[in-house]
């Protein structure tokens, strides 16, 4: 077991010795201990970030210098990649092949936002008369970033790189379950030359998160998490007119039409459902399949689920690891029982996988497929956040779109079809922030990430995110040689 400390100053909870054990979800063994920070610790971290913003070099740094430093950060992350892959796999249980694939892309976000910073232009606006009108962008100040357990480093990098590129200082509150790569990244940032106080990490649970969202000196909150947490944070930020970006829950529909090979679609569907053990807000969880290929699709998806190798996430042959905690495992298994009780047919899974003795205390759930479900069933409506796919038949295109939109969420969606016109029509009609056609869960630094309805507000990544970490000042310059004399004989009516 290792002991990990945060980069915030010594605070009351540190002195009192309040700590939290961090578990390996594959074995339930304690792998680290971190401080359990309180509201007082958050206040100290925000004060430190505010001091760095108001009197430190970061916001005043020449843009090219700040961009260059972010590029060095990207290089440093690559240099430490193997250590980060293994640390995140041990902390959140994702197979090392998944973690390596995901974290290898983290440097791209720092390079992308460094590029946006270097290429940023200030607009010159049109206006009548002898005036030059232009805009300047200024950093917001202290920004709070609250990250989840499922993709801790990637989701942090999306917001952190944009916040830093714009000259803000940051307080990060990672999930209380998965703080380890966040703490490691903070060390990398410090070693690379990011000035003291610019990036601060507080570890802890609800008290720390609430204190950060409610803090009067935090100008923006970016939160990825559950819908209820996002709702509370939105109320807190709105009360002081702070900015808020929230990526929240999802119940992603994946629509499969009968013009596709059902086996090919099922293999793609398996990726969307079972990647990260289904612990993704855009995980394919509702498979709406046209009746002509329904039976074949169910058989193919169930067969694929049954062959997924569940086990030690540190082994390269493992295809699915545990879920994050005993609480999450128990929630998932309870929902599986509800699905059976409500009449859905278990086509695959629904049990605890067969595991070697050293993993039997871990938090594993077998890849599960429900068939013959209906839209009113709990498993078809609630976000399960686990490796559970629910397959529901539909008849025509209008039926599919109506079923896809019949949900509180609107984060992501998938469409499988070989009909080009249909692909675009359905993608246009589905109410979701992101739609993939004949694929799933693909992302780029330039791709704005975020949903509608109860899936949140605002965008993470892309120019939309970059721009939202600054505010716009408009400057109007009179260039005429004659003075302004409103109360004279020739008033300028354009001033009215």
Short mmCIF file of C-alpha atoms in Angstrom, two decimals:
data_model
loop_
_atom_site.label_atom_id
_atom_site.label_comp_id
_atom_site.label_asym_id
_atom_site.label_seq_id
_atom_site.Cartn_x
_atom_site.Cartn_y
_atom_site.Cartn_z
CA UNK A 1 0.00 0.00 0.00
CA UNK A 2 1.22 3.49 -0.80
CA UNK A 3 0.36 6.76 0.86
CA UNK A 4 -0.63 9.60 -1.45
CA UNK A 5 -1.03 13.25 -0.47
CA UNK A 6 -2.69 16.08 -2.36
CA UNK A 7 -1.05 19.24 -3.63
CA UNK A 8 -3.22 21.54 -1.53
CA UNK A 9 -1.66 23.20 1.52
CA UNK A 10 -1.75 21.47 4.87
CA UNK A 11 -5.32 21.91 6.11
CA UNK A 12 -7.38 20.97 9.16
CA UNK A 13 -8.41 17.54 7.89
CA UNK A 14 -4.80 16.67 7.11
CA UNK A 15 -3.77 17.67 10.60
CA UNK A 16 -6.64 15.70 12.10
CA UNK A 17 -5.56 12.63 10.15
CA UNK A 18 -8.85 12.03 8.33
CA UNK A 19 -8.08 9.79 5.38
CA UNK A 20 -9.76 7.53 2.84
CA UNK A 21 -8.55 4.13 1.68
CA UNK A 22 -8.46 3.64 -2.09
CA UNK A 23 -9.37 0.15 -3.25
CA UNK A 24 -8.36 -1.99 -6.18
CA UNK A 25 -11.81 -2.96 -7.54
CA UNK A 26 -10.45 -6.25 -8.90
CA UNK A 27 -9.46 -7.50 -5.45
CA UNK A 28 -10.96 -5.05 -2.92
CA UNK A 29 -7.43 -4.59 -1.54
CA UNK A 30 -6.34 -1.18 -0.22
CA UNK A 31 -3.79 0.29 -2.62
CA UNK A 32 -3.44 3.87 -1.33
CA UNK A 33 -4.55 6.29 1.34
CA UNK A 34 -5.46 9.91 0.61
CA UNK A 35 -6.71 12.81 2.74
CA UNK A 36 -10.45 13.17 3.17
CA UNK A 37 -10.65 16.88 2.48
CA UNK A 38 -13.39 19.05 3.97
CA UNK A 39 -15.01 22.36 3.08
CA UNK A 40 -12.20 24.12 4.96
CA UNK A 41 -9.64 22.39 2.73
CA UNK A 42 -11.54 23.42 -0.38
CA UNK A 43 -11.56 27.00 0.86
CA UNK A 44 -7.77 26.84 1.32
CA UNK A 45 -7.29 25.39 -2.17
CA UNK A 46 -9.50 28.04 -3.78
CA UNK A 47 -7.65 30.78 -1.89
CA UNK A 48 -4.37 29.39 -3.19
CA UNK A 49 -5.69 29.29 -6.75
CA UNK A 50 -7.09 32.81 -6.44
CA UNK A 51 -3.74 34.14 -5.20
CA UNK A 52 -2.00 32.47 -8.14
CA UNK A 53 -4.50 34.06 -10.51
CA UNK A 54 -4.36 37.55 -9.04
CA UNK A 55 -0.62 37.82 -8.39
CA UNK A 56 1.04 34.89 -10.12
CA UNK A 57 2.63 34.79 -13.56
CA UNK A 58 0.22 32.37 -15.24
CA UNK A 59 -2.60 34.68 -16.44
CA UNK A 60 -0.08 37.35 -17.51
CA UNK A 61 2.18 34.94 -19.38
CA UNK A 62 2.66 35.62 -23.07
CA UNK A 63 0.36 33.31 -25.00
CA UNK A 64 3.16 31.63 -26.91
CA UNK A 65 4.94 30.81 -23.65
CA UNK A 66 1.81 29.31 -22.12
CA UNK A 67 1.19 27.28 -25.27
CA UNK A 68 4.78 26.05 -25.25
CA UNK A 69 4.46 24.93 -21.64
CA UNK A 70 1.28 22.99 -22.44
CA UNK A 71 3.14 21.24 -25.23
CA UNK A 72 5.83 20.26 -22.72
CA UNK A 73 3.09 18.89 -20.47
CA UNK A 74 1.86 16.72 -23.34
CA UNK A 75 5.37 15.37 -23.87
CA UNK A 76 5.78 14.69 -20.15
CA UNK A 77 2.51 12.74 -20.05
CA UNK A 78 3.77 10.59 -22.92
CA UNK A 79 7.06 10.02 -21.10
CA UNK A 80 5.11 8.78 -18.05
CA UNK A 81 2.48 6.90 -20.01
CA UNK A 82 3.28 3.35 -18.89
CA UNK A 83 3.15 4.30 -15.23
CA UNK A 84 -0.12 6.18 -15.75
CA UNK A 85 -1.73 3.31 -17.69
CA UNK A 86 -1.01 0.83 -14.93
CA UNK A 87 -1.97 3.19 -12.11
CA UNK A 88 -5.36 3.96 -13.64
CA UNK A 89 -6.05 0.31 -14.41
CA UNK A 90 -5.33 -0.62 -10.82
CA UNK A 91 -7.42 2.25 -9.48
CA UNK A 92 -10.58 1.90 -11.62
CA UNK A 93 -10.39 -1.67 -12.91
CA UNK A 94 -10.48 -1.06 -16.64
CA UNK A 95 -8.44 -3.59 -18.63
CA UNK A 96 -4.93 -2.39 -19.38
CA UNK A 97 -5.61 -2.58 -23.14
CA UNK A 98 -8.53 -0.13 -22.75
CA UNK A 99 -6.63 2.15 -20.41
CA UNK A 100 -3.57 2.23 -22.64
CA UNK A 101 -5.72 3.09 -25.67
CA UNK A 102 -7.55 5.86 -23.83
CA UNK A 103 -4.70 7.47 -21.91
CA UNK A 104 -2.41 7.44 -24.93
CA UNK A 105 -4.73 10.11 -26.34
CA UNK A 106 -4.59 12.42 -23.32
CA UNK A 107 -1.64 14.45 -24.71
CA UNK A 108 -3.74 15.30 -27.77
CA UNK A 109 -6.01 17.52 -25.67
CA UNK A 110 -3.11 19.57 -24.34
CA UNK A 111 -1.70 19.95 -27.85
CA UNK A 112 -5.08 20.83 -29.32
CA UNK A 113 -5.79 23.57 -26.78
CA UNK A 114 -2.22 24.85 -27.02
CA UNK A 115 -2.84 25.14 -30.76
CA UNK A 116 -6.11 27.00 -30.26
CA UNK A 117 -4.33 29.39 -27.92
CA UNK A 118 -1.49 30.02 -30.36
CA UNK A 119 -3.95 30.62 -33.22
CA UNK A 120 -6.48 32.65 -31.26
CA UNK A 121 -7.57 35.89 -32.93
CA UNK A 122 -9.45 38.80 -31.44
CA UNK A 123 -12.45 39.86 -33.50
CA UNK A 124 -12.77 43.30 -35.06
CA UNK A 125 -16.47 44.17 -35.27
CA UNK A 126 -18.28 46.32 -37.84
CA UNK A 127 -19.74 49.65 -36.76
CA UNK A 128 -20.94 52.92 -38.28
CA UNK A 129 -18.93 56.10 -38.06
CA UNK A 130 -15.36 56.82 -36.96
CA UNK A 131 -14.94 53.88 -34.61
CA UNK A 132 -12.63 50.90 -34.30
CA UNK A 133 -14.43 48.15 -32.36
CA UNK A 134 -12.58 45.06 -31.21
CA UNK A 135 -12.84 42.30 -28.64
CA UNK A 136 -10.45 40.85 -26.09
CA UNK A 137 -10.79 37.55 -24.27
CA UNK A 138 -9.85 37.40 -20.60
CA UNK A 139 -9.54 34.37 -18.30
CA UNK A 140 -12.38 33.68 -15.89
CA UNK A 141 -10.31 33.21 -12.75
CA UNK A 142 -10.54 30.13 -10.53
CA UNK A 143 -12.23 27.18 -12.22
CA UNK A 144 -13.43 24.02 -10.47
CA UNK A 145 -13.25 20.65 -12.25
CA UNK A 146 -15.09 17.68 -10.77
CA UNK A 147 -14.31 14.37 -12.47
CA UNK A 148 -15.85 10.88 -12.31
CA UNK A 149 -14.38 7.45 -11.63
CA UNK A 150 -14.87 5.92 -15.06
CA UNK A 151 -12.44 8.01 -17.17
CA UNK A 152 -10.60 10.06 -14.54
CA UNK A 153 -7.58 11.24 -16.50
CA UNK A 154 -9.12 11.72 -19.94
CA UNK A 155 -12.11 13.69 -18.67
CA UNK A 156 -9.81 15.83 -16.51
CA UNK A 157 -7.51 16.52 -19.47
CA UNK A 158 -10.39 17.76 -21.63
CA UNK A 159 -11.31 20.57 -19.25
CA UNK A 160 -7.95 21.17 -17.61
CA UNK A 161 -6.10 21.77 -20.87
CA UNK A 162 -8.71 24.33 -22.02
CA UNK A 163 -8.82 26.07 -18.63
CA UNK A 164 -5.03 26.38 -18.44
CA UNK A 165 -4.66 27.48 -22.06
CA UNK A 166 -6.92 30.45 -21.32
CA UNK A 167 -4.86 31.50 -18.29
CA UNK A 168 -7.17 30.30 -15.52
CA UNK A 169 -6.15 28.64 -12.29
CA UNK A 170 -7.85 25.43 -11.25
CA UNK A 171 -9.06 23.37 -8.31
CA UNK A 172 -9.70 19.72 -9.23
CA UNK A 173 -11.90 17.38 -7.21
CA UNK A 174 -11.54 13.84 -8.59
CA UNK A 175 -13.92 11.04 -7.69
CA UNK A 176 -13.25 9.87 -4.15
CA UNK A 177 -12.82 6.39 -5.65
CA UNK A 178 -10.20 7.18 -8.30
CA UNK A 179 -7.90 10.07 -7.36
CA UNK A 180 -4.56 8.45 -8.11
CA UNK A 181 -3.87 9.45 -11.72
CA UNK A 182 -5.13 12.96 -10.98
CA UNK A 183 -2.55 13.28 -8.21
CA UNK A 184 0.11 11.84 -10.50
CA UNK A 185 -0.80 14.35 -13.22
CA UNK A 186 -0.56 17.21 -10.71
CA UNK A 187 3.02 16.13 -9.98
CA UNK A 188 3.79 16.01 -13.72
CA UNK A 189 2.40 19.53 -14.18
CA UNK A 190 4.53 20.85 -11.32
CA UNK A 191 7.65 19.10 -12.63
CA UNK A 192 7.02 20.51 -16.12
CA UNK A 193 6.97 24.08 -14.85
CA UNK A 194 3.32 24.98 -14.28
CA UNK A 195 3.62 27.66 -11.57
CA UNK A 196 2.78 26.97 -7.95
CA UNK A 197 -0.92 27.35 -7.10
CA UNK A 198 -2.15 27.13 -10.69
CA UNK A 199 -3.40 23.53 -10.32
CA UNK A 200 -4.68 22.31 -6.95
CA UNK A 201 -6.21 18.93 -6.10
CA UNK A 202 -8.62 18.22 -3.26
CA UNK A 203 -9.49 14.61 -2.50
CA UNK A 204 -12.67 13.57 -0.79
CA UNK A 205 -16.34 12.88 -1.32
CA UNK A 206 -19.55 14.88 -1.27
CA UNK A 207 -18.51 17.56 1.23
CA UNK A 208 -15.56 18.61 -0.90
CA UNK A 209 -17.59 18.56 -4.12
CA UNK A 210 -20.43 20.64 -2.70
CA UNK A 211 -18.00 23.13 -1.16
CA UNK A 212 -16.31 23.60 -4.55
CA UNK A 213 -19.55 24.12 -6.48
CA UNK A 214 -20.85 26.58 -3.88
CA UNK A 215 -17.62 28.56 -3.42
CA UNK A 216 -18.13 32.26 -4.19
CA UNK A 217 -14.65 32.63 -5.69
CA UNK A 218 -15.07 29.85 -8.28
CA UNK A 219 -16.00 31.37 -11.63
CA UNK A 220 -16.81 28.16 -13.47
CA UNK A 221 -17.59 24.55 -12.62
CA UNK A 222 -17.11 21.67 -15.02
CA UNK A 223 -18.73 18.52 -13.67
CA UNK A 224 -19.04 15.03 -15.06
CA UNK A 225 -21.25 12.82 -12.96
CA UNK A 226 -24.80 11.85 -12.10
CA UNK A 227 -27.80 13.95 -13.05
CA UNK A 228 -28.80 14.75 -9.47
CA UNK A 229 -25.27 15.94 -8.62
CA UNK A 230 -25.37 18.08 -11.75
CA UNK A 231 -28.73 19.52 -10.82
CA UNK A 232 -27.48 20.56 -7.38
CA UNK A 233 -24.30 22.05 -8.83
CA UNK A 234 -26.29 23.96 -11.45
CA UNK A 235 -28.45 25.55 -8.77
CA UNK A 236 -25.37 26.52 -6.74
CA UNK A 237 -23.56 28.10 -9.68
CA UNK A 238 -26.67 29.86 -10.99
CA UNK A 239 -27.16 31.53 -7.61
CA UNK A 240 -23.92 33.48 -8.11
CA UNK A 241 -24.10 33.63 -11.95
CA UNK A 242 -21.04 31.42 -12.35
CA UNK A 243 -20.60 29.35 -15.48
CA UNK A 244 -21.41 25.65 -15.54
CA UNK A 245 -20.66 22.78 -17.89
CA UNK A 246 -22.23 19.48 -16.91
CA UNK A 247 -21.95 16.10 -18.61
CA UNK A 248 -24.44 13.94 -16.76
CA UNK A 249 -26.40 10.72 -17.17
CA UNK A 250 -27.40 8.86 -20.28
CA UNK A 251 -29.49 5.98 -21.55
CA UNK A 252 -28.00 5.76 -25.01
CA UNK A 253 -30.20 4.31 -27.75
CA UNK A 254 -28.51 2.29 -30.49
CA UNK A 255 -30.85 1.86 -33.46
CA UNK A 256 -30.21 -1.16 -35.69
CA UNK A 257 -32.07 -1.34 -39.02
CA UNK A 258 -32.75 -4.52 -40.96
CA UNK A 259 -30.53 -3.53 -43.89
CA UNK A 260 -27.36 -4.34 -41.89
CA UNK A 261 -25.74 -7.68 -41.19
CA UNK A 262 -27.02 -8.41 -37.66
CA UNK A 263 -23.80 -10.14 -36.65
CA UNK A 264 -21.69 -7.17 -37.71
CA UNK A 265 -24.02 -4.79 -35.89
CA UNK A 266 -23.99 -7.00 -32.78
CA UNK A 267 -20.20 -6.94 -32.64
CA UNK A 268 -20.26 -3.15 -32.83
CA UNK A 269 -23.03 -3.07 -30.27
CA UNK A 270 -20.99 -5.22 -27.89
CA UNK A 271 -18.23 -2.62 -27.91
CA UNK A 272 -20.69 0.15 -27.09
CA UNK A 273 -22.31 -1.83 -24.27
CA UNK A 274 -19.38 -3.50 -22.54
CA UNK A 275 -16.41 -1.15 -22.94
CA UNK A 276 -15.39 0.08 -19.46
CA UNK A 277 -17.74 -2.61 -18.07
CA UNK A 278 -20.61 -0.45 -19.28
CA UNK A 279 -19.57 2.37 -16.96
CA UNK A 280 -19.82 5.17 -19.49
CA UNK A 281 -22.46 7.85 -19.90
CA UNK A 282 -22.63 7.04 -23.63
CA UNK A 283 -22.59 3.25 -23.21
CA UNK A 284 -25.00 1.56 -25.59
CA UNK A 285 -27.67 0.42 -23.18
CA UNK A 286 -30.91 0.44 -25.21
CA UNK A 287 -30.66 -1.53 -28.44
CA UNK A 288 -33.63 -0.80 -30.65
CA UNK A 289 -33.57 -3.46 -33.36
CA UNK A 290 -35.85 -3.78 -36.37
CA UNK A 291 -37.93 -6.97 -36.24
CA UNK A 292 -36.51 -8.39 -39.47
CA UNK A 293 -33.10 -8.94 -37.86
CA UNK A 294 -34.14 -8.93 -34.19
CA UNK A 295 -33.74 -12.63 -33.38
CA UNK A 296 -30.42 -12.93 -35.19
CA UNK A 297 -29.12 -9.78 -33.49
CA UNK A 298 -30.07 -11.02 -30.03
CA UNK A 299 -28.38 -14.39 -30.66
CA UNK A 300 -25.23 -12.74 -31.98
CA UNK A 301 -25.00 -10.20 -29.15
CA UNK A 302 -25.61 -12.89 -26.52
CA UNK A 303 -22.96 -15.10 -28.09
CA UNK A 304 -20.45 -12.25 -28.13
CA UNK A 305 -21.21 -11.34 -24.50
CA UNK A 306 -20.66 -14.94 -23.44
CA UNK A 307 -17.17 -14.97 -24.97
CA UNK A 308 -15.90 -11.73 -23.39
CA UNK A 309 -12.95 -12.59 -21.16
CA UNK A 310 -13.64 -11.17 -17.69
CA UNK A 311 -10.76 -11.13 -15.24
CA UNK A 312 -7.65 -9.39 -13.93
CA UNK A 313 -7.53 -5.99 -15.64
CA UNK A 314 -3.73 -5.92 -15.45
CA UNK A 315 -3.48 -8.85 -17.89
CA UNK A 316 -3.41 -8.00 -21.61
CA UNK A 317 -5.78 -10.86 -22.46
CA UNK A 318 -8.54 -9.52 -20.21
CA UNK A 319 -11.39 -7.87 -22.13
CA UNK A 320 -13.55 -6.69 -19.23
CA UNK A 321 -12.66 -5.91 -15.63
CA UNK A 322 -14.71 -5.22 -12.52
CA UNK A 323 -17.11 -2.39 -11.88
CA UNK A 324 -15.85 0.31 -9.57
CA UNK A 325 -17.23 -0.69 -6.17
CA UNK A 326 -19.30 -3.14 -4.17
CA UNK A 327 -22.07 -0.54 -4.06
CA UNK A 328 -22.11 -0.21 -7.84
CA UNK A 329 -22.02 -4.01 -8.28
CA UNK A 330 -24.97 -4.41 -5.92
CA UNK A 331 -26.95 -1.68 -7.71
CA UNK A 332 -26.37 -3.39 -11.07
CA UNK A 333 -27.31 -6.86 -9.83
CA UNK A 334 -30.45 -5.45 -8.20
CA UNK A 335 -31.49 -3.90 -11.53
CA UNK A 336 -30.80 -7.21 -13.29
CA UNK A 337 -33.17 -8.91 -10.85
CA UNK A 338 -35.73 -6.18 -11.54
CA UNK A 339 -35.45 -6.83 -15.27
CA UNK A 340 -36.15 -10.52 -14.76
CA UNK A 341 -39.05 -9.77 -12.43
CA UNK A 342 -40.59 -7.38 -14.97
CA UNK A 343 -40.51 -10.03 -17.70
CA UNK A 344 -37.38 -9.40 -19.75
CA UNK A 345 -35.57 -12.53 -20.94
CA UNK A 346 -31.96 -13.10 -19.91
CA UNK A 347 -30.15 -14.02 -23.12
CA UNK A 348 -26.67 -13.86 -21.55
CA UNK A 349 -25.08 -13.20 -18.18
CA UNK A 350 -27.03 -12.13 -15.15
CA UNK A 351 -24.64 -13.97 -12.85
CA UNK A 352 -21.28 -13.49 -11.17
CA UNK A 353 -18.53 -14.60 -13.57
CA UNK A 354 -16.34 -17.58 -12.74
CA UNK A 355 -13.11 -16.11 -11.33
CA UNK A 356 -9.84 -17.33 -9.81
CA UNK A 357 -9.57 -17.19 -6.00
CA UNK A 358 -7.51 -13.98 -5.95
CA UNK A 359 -10.34 -12.06 -7.69
CA UNK A 360 -13.34 -13.41 -5.81
CA UNK A 361 -13.50 -10.40 -3.51
CA UNK A 362 -13.53 -8.06 -6.51
CA UNK A 363 -16.55 -6.23 -7.88
CA UNK A 364 -17.34 -8.23 -11.01
CA UNK A 365 -20.55 -8.50 -13.04
CA UNK A 366 -20.87 -10.79 -16.05
CA UNK A 367 -21.71 -9.16 -19.42
CA UNK A 368 -25.50 -9.33 -19.50
CA UNK A 369 -28.01 -9.17 -22.36
CA UNK A 370 -31.76 -8.75 -21.88
CA UNK A 371 -34.05 -9.64 -24.80
CA UNK A 372 -37.78 -9.17 -25.36
CA UNK A 373 -37.81 -6.04 -23.22
CA UNK A 374 -40.39 -3.28 -23.53
CA UNK A 375 -40.00 0.46 -23.26
CA UNK A 376 -41.81 0.66 -19.92
CA UNK A 377 -39.42 -1.69 -18.09
CA UNK A 378 -37.05 -0.25 -15.50
CA UNK A 379 -33.99 -1.66 -17.28
CA UNK A 380 -35.09 0.12 -20.46
CA UNK A 381 -35.54 3.49 -18.78
CA UNK A 382 -33.02 3.87 -15.93
CA UNK A 383 -29.30 4.35 -16.34
CA UNK A 384 -27.70 1.11 -15.09
CA UNK A 385 -24.04 2.12 -15.51
CA UNK A 386 -22.87 -1.44 -15.81
CA UNK A 387 -22.39 -4.20 -18.42
CA UNK A 388 -26.09 -4.67 -19.19
CA UNK A 389 -27.57 -4.41 -22.70
CA UNK A 390 -31.34 -4.28 -23.21
CA UNK A 391 -32.69 -5.25 -26.64
CA UNK A 392 -36.12 -4.02 -27.76
CA UNK A 393 -37.78 -4.63 -31.16
CA UNK A 394 -39.25 -1.92 -33.40
CA UNK A 395 -41.12 -1.86 -36.69
CA UNK A 396 -40.42 1.22 -38.84
CA UNK A 397 -38.17 4.27 -38.92
CA UNK A 398 -40.65 6.61 -37.24
CA UNK A 399 -41.18 4.01 -34.52
CA UNK A 400 -37.42 3.78 -33.93
CA UNK A 401 -36.97 7.55 -33.62
CA UNK A 402 -39.92 7.90 -31.25
CA UNK A 403 -38.55 5.10 -29.03
CA UNK A 404 -35.04 6.54 -29.10
CA UNK A 405 -36.34 9.92 -27.94
CA UNK A 406 -38.65 8.46 -25.29
CA UNK A 407 -36.25 9.07 -22.40
CA UNK A 408 -35.17 11.80 -19.98
CA UNK A 409 -31.62 11.76 -21.33
CA UNK A 410 -30.02 13.03 -24.52
CA UNK A 411 -26.26 12.48 -24.41
CA UNK A 412 -25.36 10.02 -27.16
CA UNK A 413 -26.95 7.72 -29.73
CA UNK A 414 -25.94 5.19 -32.36
CA UNK A 415 -27.43 4.28 -35.73
CA UNK A 416 -26.58 1.14 -37.72
CA UNK A 417 -27.73 1.18 -41.35
CA UNK A 418 -26.36 0.92 -44.89
CA UNK A 419 -28.93 3.42 -46.20
CA UNK A 420 -27.10 6.76 -46.41
CA UNK A 421 -30.25 8.87 -46.53
CA UNK A 422 -31.77 7.04 -43.59
CA UNK A 423 -28.55 7.41 -41.59
CA UNK A 424 -28.67 11.20 -41.90
CA UNK A 425 -32.42 11.46 -41.37
CA UNK A 426 -32.39 9.42 -38.17
CA UNK A 427 -29.25 11.11 -36.85
CA UNK A 428 -30.95 14.45 -37.40
CA UNK A 429 -34.19 13.39 -35.70
CA UNK A 430 -32.71 11.76 -32.60
CA UNK A 431 -32.46 14.19 -29.68
CA UNK A 432 -28.89 13.71 -28.48
CA UNK A 433 -25.74 15.77 -28.30
CA UNK A 434 -23.69 13.15 -30.18
CA UNK A 435 -24.70 10.54 -32.75
CA UNK A 436 -22.44 7.85 -34.19
CA UNK A 437 -23.33 6.07 -37.42
CA UNK A 438 -22.08 2.48 -37.83
CA UNK A 439 -19.69 2.98 -34.92
CA UNK A 440 -19.72 4.17 -31.31
CA UNK A 441 -17.85 6.18 -28.68
CA UNK A 442 -15.32 7.71 -31.07
CA UNK A 443 -13.92 11.04 -29.94
CA UNK A 444 -11.44 13.73 -30.94
CA UNK A 445 -10.17 16.85 -29.15
CA UNK A 446 -12.13 18.93 -31.68
CA UNK A 447 -15.40 17.07 -31.05
CA UNK A 448 -17.72 19.01 -28.70
CA UNK A 449 -18.82 16.54 -26.03
CA UNK A 450 -22.09 17.04 -24.17
CA UNK A 451 -25.80 16.42 -24.21
CA UNK A 452 -29.27 17.88 -23.90
CA UNK A 453 -32.27 17.31 -21.64
CA UNK A 454 -31.17 15.71 -18.34
CA UNK A 455 -27.80 14.76 -19.81
CA UNK A 456 -26.44 18.18 -19.01
CA UNK A 457 -25.52 21.55 -20.38
CA UNK A 458 -22.59 23.04 -22.24
CA UNK A 459 -19.81 21.30 -24.13
CA UNK A 460 -16.53 19.73 -23.13
CA UNK A 461 -13.76 19.68 -25.78
CA UNK A 462 -13.78 21.53 -29.09
CA UNK A 463 -13.63 25.27 -29.60
CA UNK A 464 -16.89 25.56 -27.66
CA UNK A 465 -15.14 24.42 -24.48
CA UNK A 466 -12.01 26.46 -25.15
CA UNK A 467 -13.99 29.68 -25.61
CA UNK A 468 -16.14 29.07 -22.53
CA UNK A 469 -13.09 29.30 -20.26
CA UNK A 470 -12.80 33.03 -21.03
CA UNK A 471 -15.04 36.08 -21.07
CA UNK A 472 -15.31 38.65 -23.85
CA UNK A 473 -14.59 42.34 -23.45
CA UNK A 474 -15.64 44.71 -26.24
CA UNK A 475 -13.56 47.86 -26.75
CA UNK A 476 -14.90 50.84 -28.74
CA UNK A 477 -12.33 53.40 -29.92
CA UNK A 478 -13.36 56.72 -31.46
CA UNK A 479 -10.90 57.55 -34.23
CA UNK A 480 -12.35 60.89 -35.44
CA UNK A 481 -10.24 64.03 -35.07
CA UNK A 482 -13.24 66.05 -33.85
CA UNK A 483 -14.36 65.75 -30.22
CA UNK A 484 -17.70 64.39 -29.02
CA UNK A 485 -20.10 67.22 -28.01
CA UNK A 486 -23.48 65.67 -27.28
CA UNK A 487 -24.89 68.89 -25.85
CA UNK A 488 -23.63 71.05 -28.69
CA UNK A 489 -25.34 72.03 -31.92
CA UNK A 490 -24.72 68.74 -33.78
CA UNK A 491 -25.33 65.78 -31.46
CA UNK A 492 -24.25 62.36 -32.71
CA UNK A 493 -27.47 60.35 -32.76
CA UNK A 494 -25.57 57.10 -32.89
CA UNK A 495 -24.85 57.54 -29.18
CA UNK A 496 -28.59 57.36 -28.40
#
